């Protein structure tokens, strides 16, 4: 904080574990409410009295581009750190670093294009009217454990582009890559106090950040329960709040998508990718396969066969396709959801257990086999609730209307997929889905220039795109009368 690393006020520390073998990867300070207060005070001072909010837009954009260059220069180091910290494969870590650099470059370009203000026609030659955008102030940024660096960048890049200062609290499970990012920002030339980081648990650190009177905006990505607590804590201060709270995402496959061998192979392959990338620990995971009944048996049979062949192991090992779950708690949660589904009548088609240990899969690691559960229905918890593990449920439909009804039968609304060889049907169904992102004949790609966020309980506000920058700015209307004269409204 304030440009310097320091120990927690209490002196407490936390072991950061490698989820592949449960060994200690690093030791970090375990911050508390006092540390959150100090970091917020530094951010407040930097915003009120420091240069960053008043730095010309071109200079702010330049620093973001320099940060992107530094990220790419340190790509292998950061990817390895992300892989060991979160369990994802090394290649996924590399892709994450590339996407983080893209986000910094995108917001650098966007803020340059939107820096001039918007002239408003007042209908008079003697009035100059313009809407300008100013930084919100001090931002509290709370990020999740599944994509630590990526999710941090989606908040930090627009916050800095807009001229804000911030305090970021990464997940207590996976803080290491965000710590590296703060160092890179300093190397790029960011003034002290603009970027502050506190490691520690959601309670007390995140809770204090959410309620603190000197925080102007809270941006949180995580679970629904924690998100509602953030809203509750922020409400008395009437802070701006942005929330991304996950989803229970449908992947709808029509029979016509499988009419050819190539179409069938692609749809099955993409269903695997939708459900099991990063061992299902993805907010947009296509964890609900909704398949037309006429092709269900063939499709699910092949899907289960391929799922059983996914190579599990330490993410840094060559040829490994899925790493471990992030923690013992997440492993136990996944096991409990599968047991519940089987008790409620689901049919296990593949997985459903921990794998046998091997040289690349230590017994102490938090591994779980990719699991396909057939004959599922809305009454099951595993269909309604976000598992955040490698678990795919299968539901069937006969008509287009039934497919749409099933896909929308969720309290979430983050993302979904539609597979059809009929472009008209695909666009029609996509238009009826109540989800923030809908992929047609694809799953998971996102663009930094397109908004990301959800309907319903998937959250409030948007990240990325122009709306992602707008979250971190306040609009101000400046109305200038160039020829003032008396109004004569009052006659006295």
CSV table of C-alpha atoms in Angstrom, one decimal:
chain,number,residue,atom,x,y,z
A,1,UNK,CA,0.0,0.0,0.0
A,2,UNK,CA,1.1,3.5,-0.8
A,3,UNK,CA,3.8,2.1,-3.0
A,4,UNK,CA,5.4,-0.1,-0.4
A,5,UNK,CA,4.9,-3.7,0.7
A,6,UNK,CA,4.4,-4.3,4.4
A,7,UNK,CA,3.4,-7.0,6.8
A,8,UNK,CA,-0.1,-7.3,8.1
A,9,UNK,CA,-0.7,-5.1,11.2
A,10,UNK,CA,-1.4,-8.3,13.2
A,11,UNK,CA,1.8,-10.0,11.9
A,12,UNK,CA,-0.4,-12.9,10.8
A,13,UNK,CA,0.4,-14.9,7.7
A,14,UNK,CA,-1.3,-17.5,5.4
A,15,UNK,CA,0.2,-20.5,3.6
A,16,UNK,CA,-0.7,-20.6,-0.1
A,17,UNK,CA,-1.1,-24.2,-1.2
A,18,UNK,CA,-0.4,-25.8,-4.5
A,19,UNK,CA,-3.7,-27.6,-5.2
A,20,UNK,CA,-1.9,-30.3,-7.2
A,21,UNK,CA,-0.1,-31.7,-4.1
A,22,UNK,CA,-1.2,-29.6,-1.1
A,23,UNK,CA,2.4,-28.4,-0.5
A,24,UNK,CA,3.1,-24.8,0.6
A,25,UNK,CA,3.7,-22.7,-2.5
A,26,UNK,CA,4.2,-19.3,-0.8
A,27,UNK,CA,3.5,-17.5,2.5
A,28,UNK,CA,1.7,-14.1,2.4
A,29,UNK,CA,0.5,-11.6,5.0
A,30,UNK,CA,-3.0,-12.3,6.3
A,31,UNK,CA,-4.5,-8.8,6.3
A,32,UNK,CA,-7.4,-7.6,8.5
A,33,UNK,CA,-9.7,-4.7,8.9
A,34,UNK,CA,-6.9,-2.4,10.1
A,35,UNK,CA,-4.9,-3.2,6.9
A,36,UNK,CA,-7.9,-2.5,4.7
A,37,UNK,CA,-8.4,0.9,6.5
A,38,UNK,CA,-4.7,1.8,5.8
A,39,UNK,CA,-4.9,0.8,2.2
A,40,UNK,CA,-8.1,2.8,1.7
A,41,UNK,CA,-6.6,5.8,3.3
A,42,UNK,CA,-3.6,5.6,0.9
A,43,UNK,CA,-6.0,5.3,-2.1
A,44,UNK,CA,-8.1,8.2,-0.7
A,45,UNK,CA,-5.0,10.5,-0.3
A,46,UNK,CA,-3.8,9.5,-3.8
A,47,UNK,CA,-7.1,10.4,-5.3
A,48,UNK,CA,-7.8,13.6,-3.5
A,49,UNK,CA,-4.3,15.0,-3.6
A,50,UNK,CA,-2.2,12.9,-5.9
A,51,UNK,CA,-1.5,13.4,-9.6
A,52,UNK,CA,-3.2,10.3,-11.1
A,53,UNK,CA,-6.9,11.6,-11.5
A,54,UNK,CA,-5.5,14.8,-13.1
A,55,UNK,CA,-3.0,13.0,-15.3
A,56,UNK,CA,-3.7,13.6,-19.0
A,57,UNK,CA,-5.7,10.8,-20.6
A,58,UNK,CA,-2.9,10.1,-23.1
A,59,UNK,CA,-0.4,9.5,-20.3
A,60,UNK,CA,-2.8,7.2,-18.4
A,61,UNK,CA,-3.3,5.2,-21.7
A,62,UNK,CA,0.4,5.1,-22.2
A,63,UNK,CA,0.9,3.5,-18.8
A,64,UNK,CA,-1.7,0.9,-19.5
A,65,UNK,CA,0.1,0.0,-22.7
A,66,UNK,CA,3.4,-0.2,-21.0
A,67,UNK,CA,1.8,-2.5,-18.4
A,68,UNK,CA,0.5,-4.7,-21.3
A,69,UNK,CA,4.1,-4.9,-22.7
A,70,UNK,CA,5.5,-5.8,-19.3
A,71,UNK,CA,2.9,-8.6,-18.9
A,72,UNK,CA,3.9,-10.2,-22.2
A,73,UNK,CA,7.6,-9.8,-21.3
A,74,UNK,CA,6.9,-11.7,-18.1
A,75,UNK,CA,4.4,-14.2,-19.7
A,76,UNK,CA,6.1,-17.5,-18.9
A,77,UNK,CA,6.8,-16.5,-15.3
A,78,UNK,CA,3.3,-15.3,-14.6
A,79,UNK,CA,1.7,-18.2,-16.4
A,80,UNK,CA,3.7,-20.7,-14.3
A,81,UNK,CA,2.7,-18.8,-11.1
A,82,UNK,CA,-1.0,-18.8,-12.1
A,83,UNK,CA,-0.8,-22.5,-13.0
A,84,UNK,CA,0.7,-23.5,-9.7
A,85,UNK,CA,-1.5,-21.2,-7.6
A,86,UNK,CA,-4.9,-22.0,-9.2
A,87,UNK,CA,-4.3,-25.5,-10.6
A,88,UNK,CA,-5.0,-24.6,-14.2
A,89,UNK,CA,-2.8,-25.9,-17.0
A,90,UNK,CA,0.3,-23.9,-18.0
A,91,UNK,CA,-1.2,-23.3,-21.5
A,92,UNK,CA,-4.4,-21.8,-19.9
A,93,UNK,CA,-2.1,-19.6,-17.8
A,94,UNK,CA,-0.4,-18.4,-20.9
A,95,UNK,CA,-3.7,-17.6,-22.6
A,96,UNK,CA,-4.8,-15.7,-19.4
A,97,UNK,CA,-1.7,-13.5,-19.6
A,98,UNK,CA,-2.4,-12.7,-23.2
A,99,UNK,CA,-6.0,-11.8,-22.4
A,100,UNK,CA,-4.9,-9.6,-19.5
A,101,UNK,CA,-2.6,-7.7,-21.8
A,102,UNK,CA,-5.4,-7.4,-24.4
A,103,UNK,CA,-7.6,-5.9,-21.7
A,104,UNK,CA,-5.1,-3.2,-20.7
A,105,UNK,CA,-4.6,-2.3,-24.4
A,106,UNK,CA,-8.3,-2.2,-25.1
A,107,UNK,CA,-9.1,0.2,-22.2
A,108,UNK,CA,-6.1,2.4,-23.2
A,109,UNK,CA,-7.6,2.7,-26.7
A,110,UNK,CA,-11.1,3.2,-25.5
A,111,UNK,CA,-10.4,5.9,-23.0
A,112,UNK,CA,-8.5,7.8,-25.7
A,113,UNK,CA,-11.5,7.6,-28.0
A,114,UNK,CA,-13.9,8.7,-25.3
A,115,UNK,CA,-11.9,11.5,-23.6
A,116,UNK,CA,-13.2,14.6,-25.3
A,117,UNK,CA,-16.7,14.8,-23.8
A,118,UNK,CA,-20.0,14.9,-25.6
A,119,UNK,CA,-21.3,18.3,-26.8
A,120,UNK,CA,-25.1,18.6,-26.2
A,121,UNK,CA,-27.1,20.8,-28.5
A,122,UNK,CA,-28.9,23.3,-26.2
A,123,UNK,CA,-30.8,24.9,-29.0
A,124,UNK,CA,-29.0,28.3,-28.6
A,125,UNK,CA,-25.9,29.9,-30.0
A,126,UNK,CA,-25.2,31.5,-26.6
A,127,UNK,CA,-25.1,28.2,-24.7
A,128,UNK,CA,-22.2,25.8,-24.6
A,129,UNK,CA,-23.3,22.4,-23.1
A,130,UNK,CA,-21.0,19.4,-22.7
A,131,UNK,CA,-21.2,16.1,-20.8
A,132,UNK,CA,-17.8,15.0,-19.5
A,133,UNK,CA,-16.7,11.9,-17.6
A,134,UNK,CA,-14.8,11.9,-14.4
A,135,UNK,CA,-13.4,9.1,-12.2
A,136,UNK,CA,-15.6,7.7,-9.5
A,137,UNK,CA,-12.9,7.9,-6.8
A,138,UNK,CA,-11.6,5.2,-4.6
A,139,UNK,CA,-12.6,1.7,-5.9
A,140,UNK,CA,-12.7,-1.5,-3.8
A,141,UNK,CA,-12.0,-4.4,-6.1
A,142,UNK,CA,-12.6,-7.9,-4.9
A,143,UNK,CA,-11.7,-10.8,-7.1
A,144,UNK,CA,-12.2,-14.6,-7.2
A,145,UNK,CA,-9.9,-17.6,-7.1
A,146,UNK,CA,-10.6,-19.2,-10.5
A,147,UNK,CA,-9.2,-16.5,-12.8
A,148,UNK,CA,-7.2,-14.4,-10.4
A,149,UNK,CA,-5.1,-12.3,-12.9
A,150,UNK,CA,-7.8,-12.1,-15.6
A,151,UNK,CA,-10.5,-11.0,-13.3
A,152,UNK,CA,-8.2,-8.4,-11.6
A,153,UNK,CA,-7.4,-6.9,-15.0
A,154,UNK,CA,-11.1,-6.6,-15.9
A,155,UNK,CA,-11.4,-4.3,-12.9
A,156,UNK,CA,-8.0,-2.6,-12.6
A,157,UNK,CA,-7.5,-1.6,-16.3
A,158,UNK,CA,-10.8,0.4,-16.6
A,159,UNK,CA,-10.4,1.8,-13.1
A,160,UNK,CA,-7.0,3.2,-14.0
A,161,UNK,CA,-8.0,4.3,-17.5
A,162,UNK,CA,-10.8,6.4,-15.9
A,163,UNK,CA,-8.4,8.0,-13.4
A,164,UNK,CA,-9.4,6.2,-10.2
A,165,UNK,CA,-7.3,4.8,-7.4
A,166,UNK,CA,-8.1,1.4,-5.9
A,167,UNK,CA,-7.6,-1.3,-3.3
A,168,UNK,CA,-7.7,-4.8,-4.6
A,169,UNK,CA,-8.3,-7.9,-2.5
A,170,UNK,CA,-7.5,-11.1,-4.4
A,171,UNK,CA,-8.9,-14.4,-3.2
A,172,UNK,CA,-7.1,-15.6,-0.1
A,173,UNK,CA,-6.5,-18.9,-2.1
A,174,UNK,CA,-4.9,-17.4,-5.2
A,175,UNK,CA,-3.3,-14.0,-4.6
A,176,UNK,CA,0.1,-14.5,-6.2
A,177,UNK,CA,-0.4,-13.3,-9.8
A,178,UNK,CA,-2.2,-10.2,-8.6
A,179,UNK,CA,0.7,-9.4,-6.4
A,180,UNK,CA,2.9,-9.6,-9.4
A,181,UNK,CA,0.6,-7.3,-11.4
A,182,UNK,CA,0.8,-4.6,-8.7
A,183,UNK,CA,4.6,-4.8,-9.0
A,184,UNK,CA,4.4,-4.4,-12.8
A,185,UNK,CA,2.1,-1.4,-12.5
A,186,UNK,CA,4.8,0.3,-10.3
A,187,UNK,CA,7.4,-0.7,-12.8
A,188,UNK,CA,5.3,1.0,-15.5
A,189,UNK,CA,5.4,4.2,-13.5
A,190,UNK,CA,2.1,4.3,-11.6
A,191,UNK,CA,2.4,6.8,-8.7
A,192,UNK,CA,2.4,5.5,-5.1
A,193,UNK,CA,-1.0,5.1,-3.5
A,194,UNK,CA,-2.9,4.6,-6.7
A,195,UNK,CA,-2.7,0.8,-6.6
A,196,UNK,CA,-3.0,-0.9,-3.3
A,197,UNK,CA,-3.4,-4.6,-2.4
A,198,UNK,CA,-4.5,-6.3,0.8
A,199,UNK,CA,-4.3,-10.1,1.1
A,200,UNK,CA,-6.7,-11.8,3.4
A,201,UNK,CA,-10.2,-13.4,3.8
A,202,UNK,CA,-13.4,-11.9,2.6
A,203,UNK,CA,-14.3,-11.4,6.3
A,204,UNK,CA,-12.8,-9.1,7.5
A,205,UNK,CA,-10.9,-7.6,4.6
A,206,UNK,CA,-13.6,-7.7,1.9
A,207,UNK,CA,-16.3,-6.8,4.3
A,208,UNK,CA,-14.4,-3.7,5.6
A,209,UNK,CA,-13.7,-2.6,2.0
A,210,UNK,CA,-17.4,-2.9,1.1
A,211,UNK,CA,-18.6,-0.8,4.0
A,212,UNK,CA,-15.8,1.8,4.3
A,213,UNK,CA,-17.1,5.4,4.0
A,214,UNK,CA,-14.1,6.5,1.9
A,215,UNK,CA,-14.8,3.9,-0.8
A,216,UNK,CA,-16.9,5.2,-3.7
A,217,UNK,CA,-17.4,2.0,-5.7
A,218,UNK,CA,-17.2,-1.7,-4.9
A,219,UNK,CA,-16.7,-4.2,-7.8
A,220,UNK,CA,-17.0,-7.8,-6.7
A,221,UNK,CA,-16.8,-11.1,-8.6
A,222,UNK,CA,-17.6,-14.3,-6.8
A,223,UNK,CA,-20.5,-16.3,-5.4
A,224,UNK,CA,-24.1,-15.2,-5.0
A,225,UNK,CA,-24.1,-15.4,-1.2
A,226,UNK,CA,-21.0,-13.2,-0.8
A,227,UNK,CA,-22.3,-10.8,-3.4
A,228,UNK,CA,-25.5,-10.1,-1.5
A,229,UNK,CA,-23.3,-9.5,1.6
A,230,UNK,CA,-21.3,-6.9,-0.4
A,231,UNK,CA,-24.5,-5.2,-1.5
A,232,UNK,CA,-25.8,-5.1,2.1
A,233,UNK,CA,-22.5,-3.7,3.4
A,234,UNK,CA,-22.3,-1.0,0.7
A,235,UNK,CA,-26.0,0.1,0.9
A,236,UNK,CA,-25.7,2.5,3.9
A,237,UNK,CA,-23.1,4.5,2.0
A,238,UNK,CA,-25.1,4.4,-1.3
A,239,UNK,CA,-22.0,3.3,-3.1
A,240,UNK,CA,-21.9,2.3,-6.7
A,241,UNK,CA,-21.8,-1.5,-6.8
A,242,UNK,CA,-20.9,-3.8,-9.7
A,243,UNK,CA,-21.4,-7.5,-9.2
A,244,UNK,CA,-20.6,-10.6,-11.3
A,245,UNK,CA,-22.0,-13.6,-9.4
A,246,UNK,CA,-21.6,-16.6,-11.7
A,247,UNK,CA,-24.2,-18.7,-13.5
A,248,UNK,CA,-25.7,-22.0,-14.2
A,249,UNK,CA,-25.2,-21.9,-17.9
A,250,UNK,CA,-27.2,-23.9,-20.5
A,251,UNK,CA,-25.7,-25.4,-23.6
A,252,UNK,CA,-28.6,-26.1,-25.9
A,253,UNK,CA,-27.9,-28.6,-28.7
A,254,UNK,CA,-30.5,-29.2,-31.5
A,255,UNK,CA,-30.5,-32.4,-33.5
A,256,UNK,CA,-29.8,-30.6,-36.7
A,257,UNK,CA,-26.4,-29.6,-35.3
A,258,UNK,CA,-25.5,-33.3,-35.3
A,259,UNK,CA,-26.8,-34.2,-38.7
A,260,UNK,CA,-23.3,-34.6,-40.2
A,261,UNK,CA,-20.4,-36.4,-38.7
A,262,UNK,CA,-18.4,-33.2,-38.7
A,263,UNK,CA,-21.2,-31.3,-37.0
A,264,UNK,CA,-21.7,-34.1,-34.4
A,265,UNK,CA,-17.9,-34.2,-33.6
A,266,UNK,CA,-17.7,-30.4,-33.2
A,267,UNK,CA,-20.8,-30.2,-31.0
A,268,UNK,CA,-19.5,-33.0,-28.7
A,269,UNK,CA,-16.0,-31.5,-28.6
A,270,UNK,CA,-17.4,-28.1,-27.7
A,271,UNK,CA,-19.7,-29.5,-25.0
A,272,UNK,CA,-16.6,-31.0,-23.4
A,273,UNK,CA,-14.8,-27.6,-23.6
A,274,UNK,CA,-17.9,-25.8,-22.3
A,275,UNK,CA,-18.2,-28.0,-19.2
A,276,UNK,CA,-14.7,-29.1,-18.3
A,277,UNK,CA,-12.2,-26.3,-19.1
A,278,UNK,CA,-10.2,-25.4,-15.9
A,279,UNK,CA,-12.0,-28.4,-14.3
A,280,UNK,CA,-15.3,-26.6,-14.6
A,281,UNK,CA,-14.2,-23.8,-12.3
A,282,UNK,CA,-15.5,-21.1,-14.7
A,283,UNK,CA,-18.4,-18.7,-14.1
A,284,UNK,CA,-19.5,-19.2,-17.6
A,285,UNK,CA,-19.1,-23.0,-17.7
A,286,UNK,CA,-21.7,-24.8,-19.9
A,287,UNK,CA,-22.6,-27.1,-17.0
A,288,UNK,CA,-26.1,-27.8,-18.2
A,289,UNK,CA,-26.3,-29.8,-21.5
A,290,UNK,CA,-29.8,-29.4,-22.9
A,291,UNK,CA,-30.0,-31.9,-25.8
A,292,UNK,CA,-32.7,-32.7,-28.2
A,293,UNK,CA,-34.2,-36.1,-27.3
A,294,UNK,CA,-33.7,-37.7,-30.6
A,295,UNK,CA,-29.9,-37.5,-30.4
A,296,UNK,CA,-29.5,-37.7,-26.7
A,297,UNK,CA,-28.2,-41.3,-26.4
A,298,UNK,CA,-25.7,-41.1,-29.2
A,299,UNK,CA,-24.5,-37.6,-28.1
A,300,UNK,CA,-24.2,-38.4,-24.4
A,301,UNK,CA,-22.6,-41.7,-25.0
A,302,UNK,CA,-19.8,-40.2,-27.0
A,303,UNK,CA,-19.5,-37.2,-24.7
A,304,UNK,CA,-19.1,-39.6,-21.7
A,305,UNK,CA,-16.5,-41.7,-23.6
A,306,UNK,CA,-14.4,-38.6,-24.3
A,307,UNK,CA,-14.8,-37.2,-20.8
A,308,UNK,CA,-13.4,-40.4,-19.4
A,309,UNK,CA,-10.3,-39.9,-21.5
A,310,UNK,CA,-9.5,-36.4,-20.3
A,311,UNK,CA,-6.0,-36.4,-18.9
A,312,UNK,CA,-5.8,-35.1,-15.3
A,313,UNK,CA,-2.7,-34.0,-13.5
A,314,UNK,CA,-0.5,-31.2,-12.3
A,315,UNK,CA,-1.1,-28.2,-14.6
A,316,UNK,CA,2.6,-27.7,-15.3
A,317,UNK,CA,3.0,-31.2,-16.7
A,318,UNK,CA,3.1,-31.7,-20.5
A,319,UNK,CA,-0.1,-33.3,-22.1
A,320,UNK,CA,-2.2,-32.7,-19.0
A,321,UNK,CA,-5.6,-31.3,-20.0
A,322,UNK,CA,-7.3,-30.6,-16.7
A,323,UNK,CA,-5.7,-29.7,-13.4
A,324,UNK,CA,-7.0,-30.1,-9.8
A,325,UNK,CA,-9.7,-28.2,-8.1
A,326,UNK,CA,-8.5,-25.2,-6.2
A,327,UNK,CA,-8.9,-26.5,-2.6
A,328,UNK,CA,-9.9,-29.4,-0.4
A,329,UNK,CA,-13.1,-27.5,0.3
A,330,UNK,CA,-14.0,-27.2,-3.4
A,331,UNK,CA,-13.2,-30.9,-3.9
A,332,UNK,CA,-15.6,-31.9,-1.0
A,333,UNK,CA,-18.3,-29.6,-2.4
A,334,UNK,CA,-18.1,-31.3,-5.8
A,335,UNK,CA,-18.2,-34.7,-4.2
A,336,UNK,CA,-21.3,-33.7,-2.2
A,337,UNK,CA,-23.1,-32.3,-5.3
A,338,UNK,CA,-22.5,-35.5,-7.2
A,339,UNK,CA,-23.7,-37.7,-4.3
A,340,UNK,CA,-26.8,-35.6,-4.0
A,341,UNK,CA,-27.6,-35.9,-7.7
A,342,UNK,CA,-27.2,-39.7,-7.7
A,343,UNK,CA,-29.5,-39.9,-4.6
A,344,UNK,CA,-32.1,-37.8,-6.5
A,345,UNK,CA,-32.0,-40.2,-9.5
A,346,UNK,CA,-29.3,-38.9,-11.8
A,347,UNK,CA,-27.6,-41.6,-13.9
A,348,UNK,CA,-23.8,-41.6,-13.8
A,349,UNK,CA,-22.3,-41.9,-17.3
A,350,UNK,CA,-18.7,-41.0,-16.5
A,351,UNK,CA,-16.5,-39.9,-13.6
A,352,UNK,CA,-18.1,-39.4,-10.2
A,353,UNK,CA,-15.0,-40.0,-8.2
A,354,UNK,CA,-11.4,-39.0,-7.4
A,355,UNK,CA,-8.9,-40.5,-9.9
A,356,UNK,CA,-6.2,-43.0,-9.0
A,357,UNK,CA,-2.9,-41.3,-8.1
A,358,UNK,CA,-0.1,-41.2,-10.5
A,359,UNK,CA,3.3,-39.5,-11.2
A,360,UNK,CA,1.5,-36.4,-12.5
A,361,UNK,CA,-1.4,-36.7,-10.2
A,362,UNK,CA,-0.3,-36.8,-6.5
A,363,UNK,CA,-2.6,-38.5,-4.1
A,364,UNK,CA,-2.6,-35.3,-2.0
A,365,UNK,CA,-3.9,-33.2,-4.9
A,366,UNK,CA,-7.5,-32.0,-5.2
A,367,UNK,CA,-8.4,-34.0,-8.4
A,368,UNK,CA,-11.8,-35.1,-9.5
A,369,UNK,CA,-12.8,-36.9,-12.6
A,370,UNK,CA,-14.9,-35.1,-15.3
A,371,UNK,CA,-18.4,-36.2,-14.5
A,372,UNK,CA,-21.4,-36.6,-16.8
A,373,UNK,CA,-24.8,-37.0,-15.0
A,374,UNK,CA,-27.6,-38.1,-17.3
A,375,UNK,CA,-31.4,-38.0,-16.8
A,376,UNK,CA,-31.3,-34.8,-14.7
A,377,UNK,CA,-34.2,-32.4,-14.0
A,378,UNK,CA,-34.9,-29.0,-12.5
A,379,UNK,CA,-35.7,-30.5,-9.1
A,380,UNK,CA,-32.1,-31.5,-8.5
A,381,UNK,CA,-29.7,-29.2,-6.7
A,382,UNK,CA,-27.0,-30.0,-9.1
A,383,UNK,CA,-29.1,-28.5,-11.9
A,384,UNK,CA,-30.1,-25.4,-10.0
A,385,UNK,CA,-26.9,-24.5,-8.2
A,386,UNK,CA,-23.4,-23.5,-9.3
A,387,UNK,CA,-21.1,-26.4,-8.5
A,388,UNK,CA,-17.8,-24.9,-9.8
A,389,UNK,CA,-16.4,-28.3,-10.5
A,390,UNK,CA,-16.1,-30.8,-13.5
A,391,UNK,CA,-19.8,-31.8,-13.4
A,392,UNK,CA,-22.1,-31.8,-16.4
A,393,UNK,CA,-25.8,-32.4,-16.1
A,394,UNK,CA,-27.9,-33.6,-19.1
A,395,UNK,CA,-31.6,-32.6,-19.7
A,396,UNK,CA,-33.6,-33.3,-22.9
A,397,UNK,CA,-36.2,-31.4,-24.9
A,398,UNK,CA,-38.5,-32.2,-27.9
A,399,UNK,CA,-39.5,-28.7,-29.1
A,400,UNK,CA,-37.8,-25.3,-29.5
A,401,UNK,CA,-40.2,-23.8,-26.9
A,402,UNK,CA,-39.3,-26.5,-24.4
A,403,UNK,CA,-35.6,-25.9,-25.0
A,404,UNK,CA,-35.9,-22.2,-24.4
A,405,UNK,CA,-38.0,-22.8,-21.3
A,406,UNK,CA,-35.4,-25.2,-19.8
A,407,UNK,CA,-32.5,-22.8,-20.6
A,408,UNK,CA,-34.2,-19.9,-19.0
A,409,UNK,CA,-35.4,-21.9,-15.9
A,410,UNK,CA,-32.6,-20.6,-13.7
A,411,UNK,CA,-32.2,-17.8,-11.2
A,412,UNK,CA,-28.9,-16.9,-13.0
A,413,UNK,CA,-28.4,-15.5,-16.5
A,414,UNK,CA,-24.7,-15.1,-17.2
A,415,UNK,CA,-24.1,-17.1,-20.5
A,416,UNK,CA,-25.4,-19.8,-22.7
A,417,UNK,CA,-24.8,-21.6,-26.0
A,418,UNK,CA,-27.1,-22.6,-28.9
A,419,UNK,CA,-26.1,-25.3,-31.4
A,420,UNK,CA,-28.0,-25.6,-34.7
A,421,UNK,CA,-27.3,-25.9,-38.4
A,422,UNK,CA,-30.3,-23.6,-39.0
A,423,UNK,CA,-29.0,-20.0,-38.7
A,424,UNK,CA,-32.6,-18.6,-38.4
A,425,UNK,CA,-33.4,-21.0,-35.5
A,426,UNK,CA,-30.1,-20.3,-33.8
A,427,UNK,CA,-30.6,-16.5,-33.9
A,428,UNK,CA,-34.2,-16.9,-32.8
A,429,UNK,CA,-33.4,-19.0,-29.8
A,430,UNK,CA,-30.4,-16.8,-28.9
A,431,UNK,CA,-32.7,-13.8,-28.9
A,432,UNK,CA,-35.1,-15.6,-26.4
A,433,UNK,CA,-32.5,-16.6,-23.9
A,434,UNK,CA,-32.2,-14.4,-20.8
A,435,UNK,CA,-28.5,-14.5,-20.5
A,436,UNK,CA,-25.8,-11.8,-20.8
A,437,UNK,CA,-23.7,-13.6,-23.4
A,438,UNK,CA,-25.1,-16.2,-25.9
A,439,UNK,CA,-22.8,-18.1,-28.2
A,440,UNK,CA,-24.1,-19.7,-31.4
A,441,UNK,CA,-22.2,-22.8,-32.5
A,442,UNK,CA,-19.3,-22.0,-30.1
A,443,UNK,CA,-18.7,-21.6,-26.4
A,444,UNK,CA,-16.5,-19.5,-24.1
A,445,UNK,CA,-14.9,-16.9,-26.5
A,446,UNK,CA,-15.2,-13.4,-25.2
A,447,UNK,CA,-14.0,-10.0,-26.7
A,448,UNK,CA,-12.7,-7.2,-24.5
A,449,UNK,CA,-14.7,-4.8,-26.6
A,450,UNK,CA,-18.0,-6.5,-25.8
A,451,UNK,CA,-19.7,-6.2,-22.5
A,452,UNK,CA,-19.6,-9.1,-20.0
A,453,UNK,CA,-22.2,-9.7,-17.3
A,454,UNK,CA,-25.5,-11.3,-16.5
A,455,UNK,CA,-29.2,-11.1,-16.1
A,456,UNK,CA,-31.0,-12.1,-12.9
A,457,UNK,CA,-28.9,-13.1,-10.0
A,458,UNK,CA,-25.8,-13.3,-12.1
A,459,UNK,CA,-25.1,-9.7,-11.1
A,460,UNK,CA,-25.4,-6.0,-11.6
A,461,UNK,CA,-23.5,-3.9,-14.2
A,462,UNK,CA,-21.1,-5.0,-16.9
A,463,UNK,CA,-17.4,-5.5,-17.3
A,464,UNK,CA,-15.4,-5.0,-20.5
A,465,UNK,CA,-16.7,-3.0,-23.5
A,466,UNK,CA,-17.7,0.7,-23.2
A,467,UNK,CA,-20.0,-0.2,-20.3
A,468,UNK,CA,-17.1,-1.7,-18.5
A,469,UNK,CA,-15.4,1.7,-18.6
A,470,UNK,CA,-18.6,3.6,-17.7
A,471,UNK,CA,-18.8,1.6,-14.4
A,472,UNK,CA,-15.7,3.5,-13.2
A,473,UNK,CA,-16.8,7.0,-14.3
A,474,UNK,CA,-19.3,9.6,-13.3
A,475,UNK,CA,-21.0,11.7,-16.0
A,476,UNK,CA,-21.1,15.5,-15.4
A,477,UNK,CA,-23.1,17.9,-17.4
A,478,UNK,CA,-21.5,21.4,-17.8
A,479,UNK,CA,-23.9,24.1,-19.0
A,480,UNK,CA,-22.3,27.4,-19.8
A,481,UNK,CA,-24.3,30.5,-20.6
A,482,UNK,CA,-22.2,32.7,-22.9
A,483,UNK,CA,-24.6,35.7,-22.7
A,484,UNK,CA,-26.1,35.8,-19.3
A,485,UNK,CA,-29.0,38.1,-18.6
A,486,UNK,CA,-31.5,38.6,-15.8
A,487,UNK,CA,-34.2,36.0,-15.6
A,488,UNK,CA,-36.9,38.3,-14.1
A,489,UNK,CA,-38.7,35.3,-12.7
A,490,UNK,CA,-39.3,37.2,-9.5
A,491,UNK,CA,-40.7,40.8,-9.8
A,492,UNK,CA,-39.5,42.1,-6.4
